PDB file of C-alpha atoms in Angstrom:
ATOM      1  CA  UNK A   1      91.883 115.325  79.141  1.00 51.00           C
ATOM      2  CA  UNK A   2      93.598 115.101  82.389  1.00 49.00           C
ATOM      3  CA  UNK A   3      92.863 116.989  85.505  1.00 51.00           C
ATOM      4  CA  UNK A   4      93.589 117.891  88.755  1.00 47.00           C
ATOM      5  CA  UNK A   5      90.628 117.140  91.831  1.00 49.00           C
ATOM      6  CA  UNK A   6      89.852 120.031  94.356  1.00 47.00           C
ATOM      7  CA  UNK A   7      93.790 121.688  93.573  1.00 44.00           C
ATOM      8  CA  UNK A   8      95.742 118.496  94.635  1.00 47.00           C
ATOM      9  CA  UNK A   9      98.442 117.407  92.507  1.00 46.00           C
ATOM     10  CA  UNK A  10      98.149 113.779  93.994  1.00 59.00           C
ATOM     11  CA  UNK A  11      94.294 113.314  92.172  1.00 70.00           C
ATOM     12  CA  UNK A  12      93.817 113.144  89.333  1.00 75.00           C
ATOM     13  CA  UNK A  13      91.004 112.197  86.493  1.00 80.00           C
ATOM     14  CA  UNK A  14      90.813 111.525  82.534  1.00 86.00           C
ATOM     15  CA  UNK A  15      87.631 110.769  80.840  1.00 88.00           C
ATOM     16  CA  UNK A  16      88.774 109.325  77.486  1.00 90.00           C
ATOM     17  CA  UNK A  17      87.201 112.483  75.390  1.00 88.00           C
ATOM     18  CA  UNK A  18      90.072 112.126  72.705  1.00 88.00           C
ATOM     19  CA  UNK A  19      89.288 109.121  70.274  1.00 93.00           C
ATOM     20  CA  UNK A  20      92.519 107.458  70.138  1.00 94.00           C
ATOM     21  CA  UNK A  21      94.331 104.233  69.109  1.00 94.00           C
ATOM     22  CA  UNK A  22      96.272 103.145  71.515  1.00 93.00           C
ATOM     23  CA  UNK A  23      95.634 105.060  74.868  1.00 93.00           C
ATOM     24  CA  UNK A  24      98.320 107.552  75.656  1.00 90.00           C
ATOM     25  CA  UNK A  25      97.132 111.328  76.149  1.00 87.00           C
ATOM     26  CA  UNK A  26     100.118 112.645  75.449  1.00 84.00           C
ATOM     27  CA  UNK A  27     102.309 110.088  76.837  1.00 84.00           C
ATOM     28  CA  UNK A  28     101.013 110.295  80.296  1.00 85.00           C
ATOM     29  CA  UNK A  29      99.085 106.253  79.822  1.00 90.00           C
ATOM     30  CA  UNK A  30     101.354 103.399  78.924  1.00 91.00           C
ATOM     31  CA  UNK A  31      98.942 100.927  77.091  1.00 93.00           C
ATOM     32  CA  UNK A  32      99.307  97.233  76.876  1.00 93.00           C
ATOM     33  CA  UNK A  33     101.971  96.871  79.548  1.00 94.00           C
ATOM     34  CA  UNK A  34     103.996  93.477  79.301  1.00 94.00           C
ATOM     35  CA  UNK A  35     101.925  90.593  78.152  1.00 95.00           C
ATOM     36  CA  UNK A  36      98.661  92.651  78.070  1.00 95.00           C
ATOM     37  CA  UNK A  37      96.946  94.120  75.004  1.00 94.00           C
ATOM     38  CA  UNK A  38      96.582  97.366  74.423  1.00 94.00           C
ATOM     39  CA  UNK A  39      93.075  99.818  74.595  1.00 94.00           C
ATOM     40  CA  UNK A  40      91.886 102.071  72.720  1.00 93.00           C
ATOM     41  CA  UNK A  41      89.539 105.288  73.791  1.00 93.00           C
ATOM     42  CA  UNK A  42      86.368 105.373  72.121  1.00 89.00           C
ATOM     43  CA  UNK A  43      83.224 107.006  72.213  1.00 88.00           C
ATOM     44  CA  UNK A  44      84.376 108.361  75.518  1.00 91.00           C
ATOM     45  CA  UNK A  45      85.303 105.179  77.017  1.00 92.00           C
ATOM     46  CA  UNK A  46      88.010 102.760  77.252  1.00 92.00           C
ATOM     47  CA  UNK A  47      88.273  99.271  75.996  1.00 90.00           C
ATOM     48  CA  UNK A  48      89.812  96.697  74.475  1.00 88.00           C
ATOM     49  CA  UNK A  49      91.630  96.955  70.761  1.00 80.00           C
ATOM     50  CA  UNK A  50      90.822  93.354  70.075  1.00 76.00           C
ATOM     51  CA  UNK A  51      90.317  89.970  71.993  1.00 72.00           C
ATOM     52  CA  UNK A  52      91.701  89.085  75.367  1.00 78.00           C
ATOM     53  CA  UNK A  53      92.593  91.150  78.374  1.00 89.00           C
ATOM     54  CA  UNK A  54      94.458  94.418  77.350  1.00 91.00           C
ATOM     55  CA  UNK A  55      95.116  97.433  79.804  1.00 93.00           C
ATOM     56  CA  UNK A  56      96.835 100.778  80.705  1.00 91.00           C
ATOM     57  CA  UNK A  57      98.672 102.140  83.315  1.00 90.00           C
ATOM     58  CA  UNK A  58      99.901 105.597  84.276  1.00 84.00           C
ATOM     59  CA  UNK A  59     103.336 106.427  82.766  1.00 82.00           C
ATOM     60  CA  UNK A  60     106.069 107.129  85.752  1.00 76.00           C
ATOM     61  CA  UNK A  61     106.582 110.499  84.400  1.00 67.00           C
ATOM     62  CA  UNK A  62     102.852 111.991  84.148  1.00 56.00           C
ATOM     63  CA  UNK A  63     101.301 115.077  85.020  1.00 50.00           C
ATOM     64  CA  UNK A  64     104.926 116.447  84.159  1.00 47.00           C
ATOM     65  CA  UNK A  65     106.870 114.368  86.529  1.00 48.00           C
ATOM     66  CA  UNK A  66     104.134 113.133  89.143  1.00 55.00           C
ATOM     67  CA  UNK A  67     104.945 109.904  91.097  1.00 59.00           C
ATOM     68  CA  UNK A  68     102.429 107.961  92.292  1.00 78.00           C
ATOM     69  CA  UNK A  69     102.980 106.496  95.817  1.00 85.00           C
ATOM     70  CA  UNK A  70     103.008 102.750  96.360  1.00 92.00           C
ATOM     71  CA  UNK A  71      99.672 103.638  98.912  1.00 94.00           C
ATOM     72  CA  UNK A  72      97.635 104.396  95.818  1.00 93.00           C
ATOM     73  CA  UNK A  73      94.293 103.718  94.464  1.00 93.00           C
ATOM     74  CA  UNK A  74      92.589 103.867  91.011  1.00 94.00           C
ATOM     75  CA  UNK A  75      88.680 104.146  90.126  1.00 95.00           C
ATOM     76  CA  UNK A  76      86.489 104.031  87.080  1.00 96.00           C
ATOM     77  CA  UNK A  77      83.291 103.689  86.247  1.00 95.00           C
ATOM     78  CA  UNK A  78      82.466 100.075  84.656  1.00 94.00           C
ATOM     79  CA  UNK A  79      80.280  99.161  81.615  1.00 91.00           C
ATOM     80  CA  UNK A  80      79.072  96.342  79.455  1.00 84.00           C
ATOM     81  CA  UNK A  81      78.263  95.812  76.541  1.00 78.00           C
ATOM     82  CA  UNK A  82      76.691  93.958  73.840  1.00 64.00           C
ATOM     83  CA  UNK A  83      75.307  90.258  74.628  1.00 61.00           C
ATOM     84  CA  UNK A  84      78.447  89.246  76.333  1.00 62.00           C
ATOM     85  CA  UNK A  85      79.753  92.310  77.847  1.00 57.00           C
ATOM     86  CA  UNK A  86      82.729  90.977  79.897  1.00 75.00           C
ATOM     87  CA  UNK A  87      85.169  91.819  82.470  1.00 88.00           C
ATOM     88  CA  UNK A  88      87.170  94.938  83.494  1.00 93.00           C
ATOM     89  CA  UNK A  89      87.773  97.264  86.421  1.00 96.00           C
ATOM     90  CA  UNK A  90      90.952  99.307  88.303  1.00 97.00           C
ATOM     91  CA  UNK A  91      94.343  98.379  88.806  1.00 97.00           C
ATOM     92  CA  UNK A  92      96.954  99.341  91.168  1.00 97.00           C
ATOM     93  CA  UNK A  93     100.634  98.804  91.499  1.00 96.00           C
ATOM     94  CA  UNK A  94     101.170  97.657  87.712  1.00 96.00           C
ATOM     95  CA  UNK A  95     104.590  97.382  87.698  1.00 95.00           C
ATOM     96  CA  UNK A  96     106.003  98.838  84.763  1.00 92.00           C
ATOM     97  CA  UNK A  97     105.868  99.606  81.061  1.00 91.00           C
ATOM     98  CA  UNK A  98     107.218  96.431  80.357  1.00 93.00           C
ATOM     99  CA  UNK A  99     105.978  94.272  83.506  1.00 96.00           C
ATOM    100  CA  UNK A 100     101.982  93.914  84.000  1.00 96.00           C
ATOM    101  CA  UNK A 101     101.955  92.805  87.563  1.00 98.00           C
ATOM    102  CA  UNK A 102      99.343  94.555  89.436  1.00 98.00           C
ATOM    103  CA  UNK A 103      96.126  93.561  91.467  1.00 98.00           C
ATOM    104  CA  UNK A 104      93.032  94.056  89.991  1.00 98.00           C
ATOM    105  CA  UNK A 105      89.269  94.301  90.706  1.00 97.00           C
ATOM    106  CA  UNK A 106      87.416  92.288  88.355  1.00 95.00           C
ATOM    107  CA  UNK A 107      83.940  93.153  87.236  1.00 91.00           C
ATOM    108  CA  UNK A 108      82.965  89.835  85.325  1.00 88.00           C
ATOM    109  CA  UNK A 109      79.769  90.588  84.262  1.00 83.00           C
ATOM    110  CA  UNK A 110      78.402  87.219  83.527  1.00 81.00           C
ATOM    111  CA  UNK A 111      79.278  85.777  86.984  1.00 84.00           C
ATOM    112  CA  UNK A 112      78.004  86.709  90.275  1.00 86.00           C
ATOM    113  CA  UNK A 113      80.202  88.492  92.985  1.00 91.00           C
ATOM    114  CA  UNK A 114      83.329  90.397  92.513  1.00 95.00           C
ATOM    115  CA  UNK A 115      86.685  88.617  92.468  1.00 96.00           C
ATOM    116  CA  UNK A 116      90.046  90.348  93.389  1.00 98.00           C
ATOM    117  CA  UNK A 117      93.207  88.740  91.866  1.00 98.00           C
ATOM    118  CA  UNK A 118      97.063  89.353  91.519  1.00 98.00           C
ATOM    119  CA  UNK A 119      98.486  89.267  88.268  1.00 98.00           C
ATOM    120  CA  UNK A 120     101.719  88.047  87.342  1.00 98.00           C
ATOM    121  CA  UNK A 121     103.356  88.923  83.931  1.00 97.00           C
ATOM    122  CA  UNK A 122     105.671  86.356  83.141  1.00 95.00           C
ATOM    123  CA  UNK A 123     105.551  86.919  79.620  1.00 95.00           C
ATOM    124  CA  UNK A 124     101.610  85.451  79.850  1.00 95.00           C
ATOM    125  CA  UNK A 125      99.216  86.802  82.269  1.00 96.00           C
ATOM    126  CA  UNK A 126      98.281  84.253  85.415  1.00 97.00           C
ATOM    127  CA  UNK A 127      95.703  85.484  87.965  1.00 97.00           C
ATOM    128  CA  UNK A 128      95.836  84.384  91.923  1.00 98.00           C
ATOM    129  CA  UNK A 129      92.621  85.095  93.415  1.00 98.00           C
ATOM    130  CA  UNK A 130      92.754  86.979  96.554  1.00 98.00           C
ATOM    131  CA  UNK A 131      90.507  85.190  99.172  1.00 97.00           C
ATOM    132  CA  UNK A 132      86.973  84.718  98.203  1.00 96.00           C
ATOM    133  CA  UNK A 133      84.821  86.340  95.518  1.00 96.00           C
ATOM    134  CA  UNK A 134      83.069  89.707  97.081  1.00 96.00           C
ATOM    135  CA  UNK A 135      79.246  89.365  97.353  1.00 94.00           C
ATOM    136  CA  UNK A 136      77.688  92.169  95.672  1.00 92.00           C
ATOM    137  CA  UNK A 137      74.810  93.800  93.402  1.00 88.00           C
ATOM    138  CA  UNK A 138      77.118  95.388  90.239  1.00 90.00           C
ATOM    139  CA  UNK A 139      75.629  96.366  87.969  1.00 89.00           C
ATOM    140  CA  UNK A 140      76.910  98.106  84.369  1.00 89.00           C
ATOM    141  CA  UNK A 141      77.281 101.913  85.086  1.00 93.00           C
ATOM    142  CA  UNK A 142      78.837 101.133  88.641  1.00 94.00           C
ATOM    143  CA  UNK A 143      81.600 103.346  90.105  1.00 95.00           C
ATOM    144  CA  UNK A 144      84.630 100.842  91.242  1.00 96.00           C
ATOM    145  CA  UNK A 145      87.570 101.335  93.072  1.00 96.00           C
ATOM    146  CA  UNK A 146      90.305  99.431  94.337  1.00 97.00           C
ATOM    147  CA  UNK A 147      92.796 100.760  97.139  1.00 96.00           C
ATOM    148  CA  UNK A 148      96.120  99.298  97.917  1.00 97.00           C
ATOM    149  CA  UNK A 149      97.546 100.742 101.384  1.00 96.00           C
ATOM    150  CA  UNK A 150     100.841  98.867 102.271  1.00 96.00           C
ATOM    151  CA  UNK A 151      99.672  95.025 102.176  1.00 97.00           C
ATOM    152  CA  UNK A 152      95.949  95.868 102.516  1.00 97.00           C
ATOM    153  CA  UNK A 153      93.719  95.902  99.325  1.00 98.00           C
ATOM    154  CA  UNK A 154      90.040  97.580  99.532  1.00 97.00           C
ATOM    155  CA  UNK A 155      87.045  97.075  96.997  1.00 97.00           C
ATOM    156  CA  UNK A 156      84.967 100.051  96.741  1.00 96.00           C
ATOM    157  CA  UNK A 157      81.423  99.811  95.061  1.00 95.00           C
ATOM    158  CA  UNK A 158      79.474 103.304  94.616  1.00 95.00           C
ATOM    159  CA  UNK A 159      81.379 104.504  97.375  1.00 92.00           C
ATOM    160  CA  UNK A 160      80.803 101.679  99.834  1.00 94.00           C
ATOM    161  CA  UNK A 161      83.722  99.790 101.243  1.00 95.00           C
ATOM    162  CA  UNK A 162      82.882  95.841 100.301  1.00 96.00           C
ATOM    163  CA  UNK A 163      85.822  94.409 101.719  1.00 97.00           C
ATOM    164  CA  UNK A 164      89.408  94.101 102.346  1.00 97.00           C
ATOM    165  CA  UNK A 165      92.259  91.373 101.028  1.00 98.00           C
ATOM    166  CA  UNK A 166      95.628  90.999 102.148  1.00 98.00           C
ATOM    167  CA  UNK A 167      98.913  90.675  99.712  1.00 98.00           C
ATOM    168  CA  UNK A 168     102.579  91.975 100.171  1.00 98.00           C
ATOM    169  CA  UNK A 169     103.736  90.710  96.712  1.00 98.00           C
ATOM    170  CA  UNK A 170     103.801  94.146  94.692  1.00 98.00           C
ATOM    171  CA  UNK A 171     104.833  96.982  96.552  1.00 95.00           C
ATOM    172  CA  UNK A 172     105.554  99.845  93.706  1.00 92.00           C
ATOM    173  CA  UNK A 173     104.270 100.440  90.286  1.00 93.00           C
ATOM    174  CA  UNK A 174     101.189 102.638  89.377  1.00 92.00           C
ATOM    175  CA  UNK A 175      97.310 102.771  88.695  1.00 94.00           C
ATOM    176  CA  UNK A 176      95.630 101.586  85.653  1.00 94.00           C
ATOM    177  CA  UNK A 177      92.693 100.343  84.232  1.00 96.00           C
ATOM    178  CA  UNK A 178      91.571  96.594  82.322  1.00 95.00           C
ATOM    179  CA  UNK A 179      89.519  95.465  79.858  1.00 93.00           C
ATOM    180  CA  UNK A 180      88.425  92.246  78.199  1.00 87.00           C
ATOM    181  CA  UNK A 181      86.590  92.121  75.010  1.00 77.00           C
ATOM    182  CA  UNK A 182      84.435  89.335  73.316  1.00 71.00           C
ATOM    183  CA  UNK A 183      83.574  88.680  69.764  1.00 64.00           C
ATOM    184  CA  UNK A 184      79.885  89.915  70.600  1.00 65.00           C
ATOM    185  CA  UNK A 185      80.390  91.764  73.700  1.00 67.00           C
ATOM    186  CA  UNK A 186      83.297  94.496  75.007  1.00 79.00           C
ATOM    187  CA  UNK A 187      83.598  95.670  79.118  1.00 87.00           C
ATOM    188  CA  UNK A 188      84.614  99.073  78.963  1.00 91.00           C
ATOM    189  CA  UNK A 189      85.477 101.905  81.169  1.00 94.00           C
ATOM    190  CA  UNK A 190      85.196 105.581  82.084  1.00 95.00           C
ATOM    191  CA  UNK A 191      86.025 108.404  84.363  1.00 93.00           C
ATOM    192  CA  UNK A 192      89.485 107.436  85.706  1.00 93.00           C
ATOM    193  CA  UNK A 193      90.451 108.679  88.730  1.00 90.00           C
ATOM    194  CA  UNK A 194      93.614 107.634  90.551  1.00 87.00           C
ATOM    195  CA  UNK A 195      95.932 108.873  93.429  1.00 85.00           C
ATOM    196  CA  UNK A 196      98.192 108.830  96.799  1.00 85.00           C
ATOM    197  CA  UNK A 197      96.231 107.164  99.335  1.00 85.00           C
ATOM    198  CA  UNK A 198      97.015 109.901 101.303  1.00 73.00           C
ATOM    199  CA  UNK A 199      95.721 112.898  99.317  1.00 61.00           C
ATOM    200  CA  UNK A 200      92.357 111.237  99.482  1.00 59.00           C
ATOM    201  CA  UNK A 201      92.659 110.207 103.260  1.00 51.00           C
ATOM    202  CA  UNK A 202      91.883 106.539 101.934  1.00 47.00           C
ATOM    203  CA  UNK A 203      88.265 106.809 101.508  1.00 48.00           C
ATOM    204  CA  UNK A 204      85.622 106.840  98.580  1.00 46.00           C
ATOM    205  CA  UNK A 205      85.102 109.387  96.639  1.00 43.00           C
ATOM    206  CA  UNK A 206      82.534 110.208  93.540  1.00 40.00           C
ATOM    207  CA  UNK A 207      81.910 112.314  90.852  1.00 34.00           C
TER     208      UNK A 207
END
Protein backbone atom coordinates (compact mmCIF):
# COMPACT_ATOMS: atom_id res chain seq x y z
CA UNK A 1 0.00 0.00 0.00
CA UNK A 2 2.97 2.17 -0.21
CA UNK A 3 4.04 4.31 -3.05
CA UNK A 4 6.31 6.40 -4.59
CA UNK A 5 5.03 10.39 -5.71
CA UNK A 6 5.94 11.66 -9.30
CA UNK A 7 9.27 8.87 -9.37
CA UNK A 8 11.00 10.29 -6.19
CA UNK A 9 12.21 7.92 -3.75
CA UNK A 10 12.11 10.71 -0.99
CA UNK A 11 7.83 10.81 -1.22
CA UNK A 12 6.07 8.68 -0.39
CA UNK A 13 2.16 7.73 0.43
CA UNK A 14 0.07 4.75 2.13
CA UNK A 15 -3.61 4.82 2.33
CA UNK A 16 -4.37 2.15 4.97
CA UNK A 17 -6.25 -0.26 2.23
CA UNK A 18 -5.03 -3.45 4.21
CA UNK A 19 -7.28 -4.01 7.40
CA UNK A 20 -4.77 -4.68 9.94
CA UNK A 21 -4.13 -4.94 13.72
CA UNK A 22 -1.49 -3.23 14.60
CA UNK A 23 -0.21 -0.93 11.70
CA UNK A 24 2.87 -2.27 10.03
CA UNK A 25 2.62 -2.90 6.10
CA UNK A 26 5.10 -5.13 6.03
CA UNK A 27 7.28 -3.78 8.61
CA UNK A 28 7.77 -0.47 7.03
CA UNK A 29 5.27 1.45 10.24
CA UNK A 30 6.42 0.98 13.78
CA UNK A 31 3.09 1.32 15.81
CA UNK A 32 2.77 2.47 19.34
CA UNK A 33 6.28 3.85 19.70
CA UNK A 34 7.43 4.22 23.47
CA UNK A 35 4.66 5.18 25.79
CA UNK A 36 2.07 5.52 22.94
CA UNK A 37 -0.62 3.01 21.98
CA UNK A 38 -0.73 1.38 19.09
CA UNK A 39 -3.35 1.87 15.74
CA UNK A 40 -4.93 -0.14 13.88
CA UNK A 41 -6.01 0.36 9.93
CA UNK A 42 -9.54 0.12 9.37
CA UNK A 43 -12.01 0.73 6.90
CA UNK A 44 -9.27 2.54 5.06
CA UNK A 45 -8.24 4.70 7.80
CA UNK A 46 -6.12 4.84 10.75
CA UNK A 47 -6.99 5.07 14.36
CA UNK A 48 -6.73 4.23 17.61
CA UNK A 49 -6.81 0.33 19.01
CA UNK A 50 -8.37 1.48 22.22
CA UNK A 51 -8.43 4.62 24.58
CA UNK A 52 -5.79 7.28 24.83
CA UNK A 53 -3.32 8.65 22.36
CA UNK A 54 -1.67 5.80 20.26
CA UNK A 55 0.48 6.42 17.02
CA UNK A 56 2.90 5.20 14.25
CA UNK A 57 5.91 6.16 12.82
CA UNK A 58 7.94 5.14 9.79
CA UNK A 59 10.37 2.26 10.53
CA UNK A 60 14.24 3.45 9.86
CA UNK A 61 14.57 0.80 7.36
CA UNK A 62 11.41 1.40 4.93
CA UNK A 63 10.91 1.49 1.41
CA UNK A 64 13.89 -1.14 1.53
CA UNK A 65 16.38 0.94 3.32
CA UNK A 66 15.01 4.65 2.84
CA UNK A 67 16.14 7.26 5.45
CA UNK A 68 14.20 9.98 6.10
CA UNK A 69 16.10 13.30 6.57
CA UNK A 70 15.82 15.23 9.82
CA UNK A 71 14.21 18.27 7.25
CA UNK A 72 11.11 16.14 6.83
CA UNK A 73 7.46 16.53 6.82
CA UNK A 74 4.40 14.21 7.16
CA UNK A 75 0.61 14.83 5.96
CA UNK A 76 -2.73 13.15 6.28
CA UNK A 77 -5.96 13.78 5.85
CA UNK A 78 -7.95 14.19 9.34
CA UNK A 79 -11.40 12.82 10.38
CA UNK A 80 -13.87 12.58 13.19
CA UNK A 81 -16.00 10.65 14.26
CA UNK A 82 -18.90 9.71 16.25
CA UNK A 83 -20.30 12.35 18.95
CA UNK A 84 -16.91 13.00 20.33
CA UNK A 85 -14.62 12.57 17.52
CA UNK A 86 -11.27 13.70 19.04
CA UNK A 87 -7.82 14.60 18.28
CA UNK A 88 -5.13 13.48 15.77
CA UNK A 89 -2.91 14.79 13.00
CA UNK A 90 1.04 14.36 11.58
CA UNK A 91 4.10 13.88 13.31
CA UNK A 92 7.62 14.50 12.56
CA UNK A 93 10.91 13.60 14.08
CA UNK A 94 9.46 10.68 16.38
CA UNK A 95 12.40 9.49 17.68
CA UNK A 96 12.50 5.93 17.65
CA UNK A 97 10.79 2.57 17.98
CA UNK A 98 11.17 2.73 21.48
CA UNK A 99 11.22 6.69 22.14
CA UNK A 100 7.90 8.75 21.10
CA UNK A 101 9.36 12.18 21.06
CA UNK A 102 8.20 14.04 18.13
CA UNK A 103 6.18 17.34 17.45
CA UNK A 104 2.86 17.07 16.49
CA UNK A 105 -0.06 18.99 14.90
CA UNK A 106 -3.07 18.51 16.84
CA UNK A 107 -6.50 18.53 15.31
CA UNK A 108 -8.72 18.61 18.58
CA UNK A 109 -11.90 18.62 17.22
CA UNK A 110 -13.93 19.85 20.07
CA UNK A 111 -11.78 22.99 20.64
CA UNK A 112 -11.24 25.86 18.45
CA UNK A 113 -7.80 26.60 16.73
CA UNK A 114 -5.00 24.28 16.09
CA UNK A 115 -2.35 23.68 18.75
CA UNK A 116 1.27 22.51 17.95
CA UNK A 117 3.09 20.68 20.81
CA UNK A 118 6.40 18.70 21.54
CA UNK A 119 6.13 15.47 23.00
CA UNK A 120 8.35 13.97 25.37
CA UNK A 121 8.33 10.14 26.06
CA UNK A 122 9.61 9.63 29.33
CA UNK A 123 7.97 6.50 29.80
CA UNK A 124 4.41 8.75 29.86
CA UNK A 125 3.63 11.14 27.20
CA UNK A 126 3.89 15.14 28.31
CA UNK A 127 2.99 17.76 25.66
CA UNK A 128 4.77 21.46 25.55
CA UNK A 129 2.76 23.64 23.49
CA UNK A 130 4.60 25.48 20.91
CA UNK A 131 3.58 29.22 21.08
CA UNK A 132 -0.03 29.92 20.71
CA UNK A 133 -2.91 27.84 19.36
CA UNK A 134 -3.22 28.48 15.31
CA UNK A 135 -6.49 30.27 14.37
CA UNK A 136 -8.21 28.34 11.84
CA UNK A 137 -11.54 26.88 10.14
CA UNK A 138 -10.74 22.73 10.32
CA UNK A 139 -12.95 21.00 9.64
CA UNK A 140 -13.23 16.81 9.50
CA UNK A 141 -12.01 15.77 5.95
CA UNK A 142 -9.13 18.47 6.11
CA UNK A 143 -5.71 17.79 4.52
CA UNK A 144 -2.90 18.59 7.39
CA UNK A 145 0.59 18.83 7.32
CA UNK A 146 3.28 19.61 9.52
CA UNK A 147 6.95 20.50 8.26
CA UNK A 148 10.00 20.48 10.38
CA UNK A 149 13.06 22.28 8.50
CA UNK A 150 16.07 22.53 10.96
CA UNK A 151 14.44 24.41 14.11
CA UNK A 152 11.46 25.76 12.10
CA UNK A 153 8.05 23.91 12.31
CA UNK A 154 5.17 24.80 9.60
CA UNK A 155 1.31 24.00 9.88
CA UNK A 156 -0.19 23.39 6.62
CA UNK A 157 -4.10 23.41 6.24
CA UNK A 158 -5.49 22.38 2.60
CA UNK A 159 -2.37 23.51 1.30
CA UNK A 160 -2.16 26.90 2.97
CA UNK A 161 0.76 27.73 5.17
CA UNK A 162 -0.99 28.82 8.76
CA UNK A 163 2.02 29.47 10.55
CA UNK A 164 5.40 28.77 11.75
CA UNK A 165 6.88 27.68 15.48
CA UNK A 166 10.29 27.50 16.53
CA UNK A 167 11.99 24.35 18.53
CA UNK A 168 15.60 22.84 18.35
CA UNK A 169 14.83 20.01 20.85
CA UNK A 170 14.46 16.93 18.34
CA UNK A 171 16.65 16.98 15.55
CA UNK A 172 16.39 13.20 14.00
CA UNK A 173 13.77 10.58 14.06
CA UNK A 174 10.98 10.10 11.39
CA UNK A 175 7.30 10.93 10.27
CA UNK A 176 4.25 9.48 11.71
CA UNK A 177 0.84 9.89 12.35
CA UNK A 178 -1.58 10.19 15.96
CA UNK A 179 -4.68 9.34 17.07
CA UNK A 180 -6.88 9.63 20.13
CA UNK A 181 -9.97 7.70 20.61
CA UNK A 182 -13.05 8.19 22.97
CA UNK A 183 -15.54 5.79 24.33
CA UNK A 184 -18.20 7.39 21.83
CA UNK A 185 -16.05 9.07 19.41
CA UNK A 186 -12.50 7.99 17.45
CA UNK A 187 -10.17 10.86 15.28
CA UNK A 188 -8.85 9.01 12.55
CA UNK A 189 -6.66 9.41 9.61
CA UNK A 190 -5.93 8.83 5.93
CA UNK A 191 -3.74 9.31 2.96
CA UNK A 192 -0.24 9.52 4.51
CA UNK A 193 2.19 11.20 2.80
CA UNK A 194 5.64 11.96 4.19
CA UNK A 195 9.18 13.01 2.95
CA UNK A 196 12.71 15.00 2.70
CA UNK A 197 11.92 18.52 2.87
CA UNK A 198 13.92 18.79 0.06
CA UNK A 199 12.31 16.43 -2.48
CA UNK A 200 9.20 18.49 -2.05
CA UNK A 201 11.05 21.95 -2.12
CA UNK A 202 9.22 22.58 1.35
CA UNK A 203 5.90 23.47 0.12
CA UNK A 204 2.24 22.00 0.13
CA UNK A 205 1.27 19.56 -1.77
CA UNK A 206 -2.29 17.60 -2.41
CA UNK A 207 -3.76 14.75 -3.73
Amino acid sequence: DRTYQNNEVSIYTYNFTTAENPISDGGAFVSGPGAWNTMQATGGRGQDVGTGFASTRLDDTAGGGLTIGSNQYSQVNVFATGTNGRECGPTTRMASPTDGDCYLMDMDFNTPGTQMYRCDDTGSLAFTALGAAFADDKVSGDLVRLSSDASVHTYFLNGVSIGTRSDSTYTGGQPGFFSQAETDGNAEVDNFEWGDVAADGGGPRTF
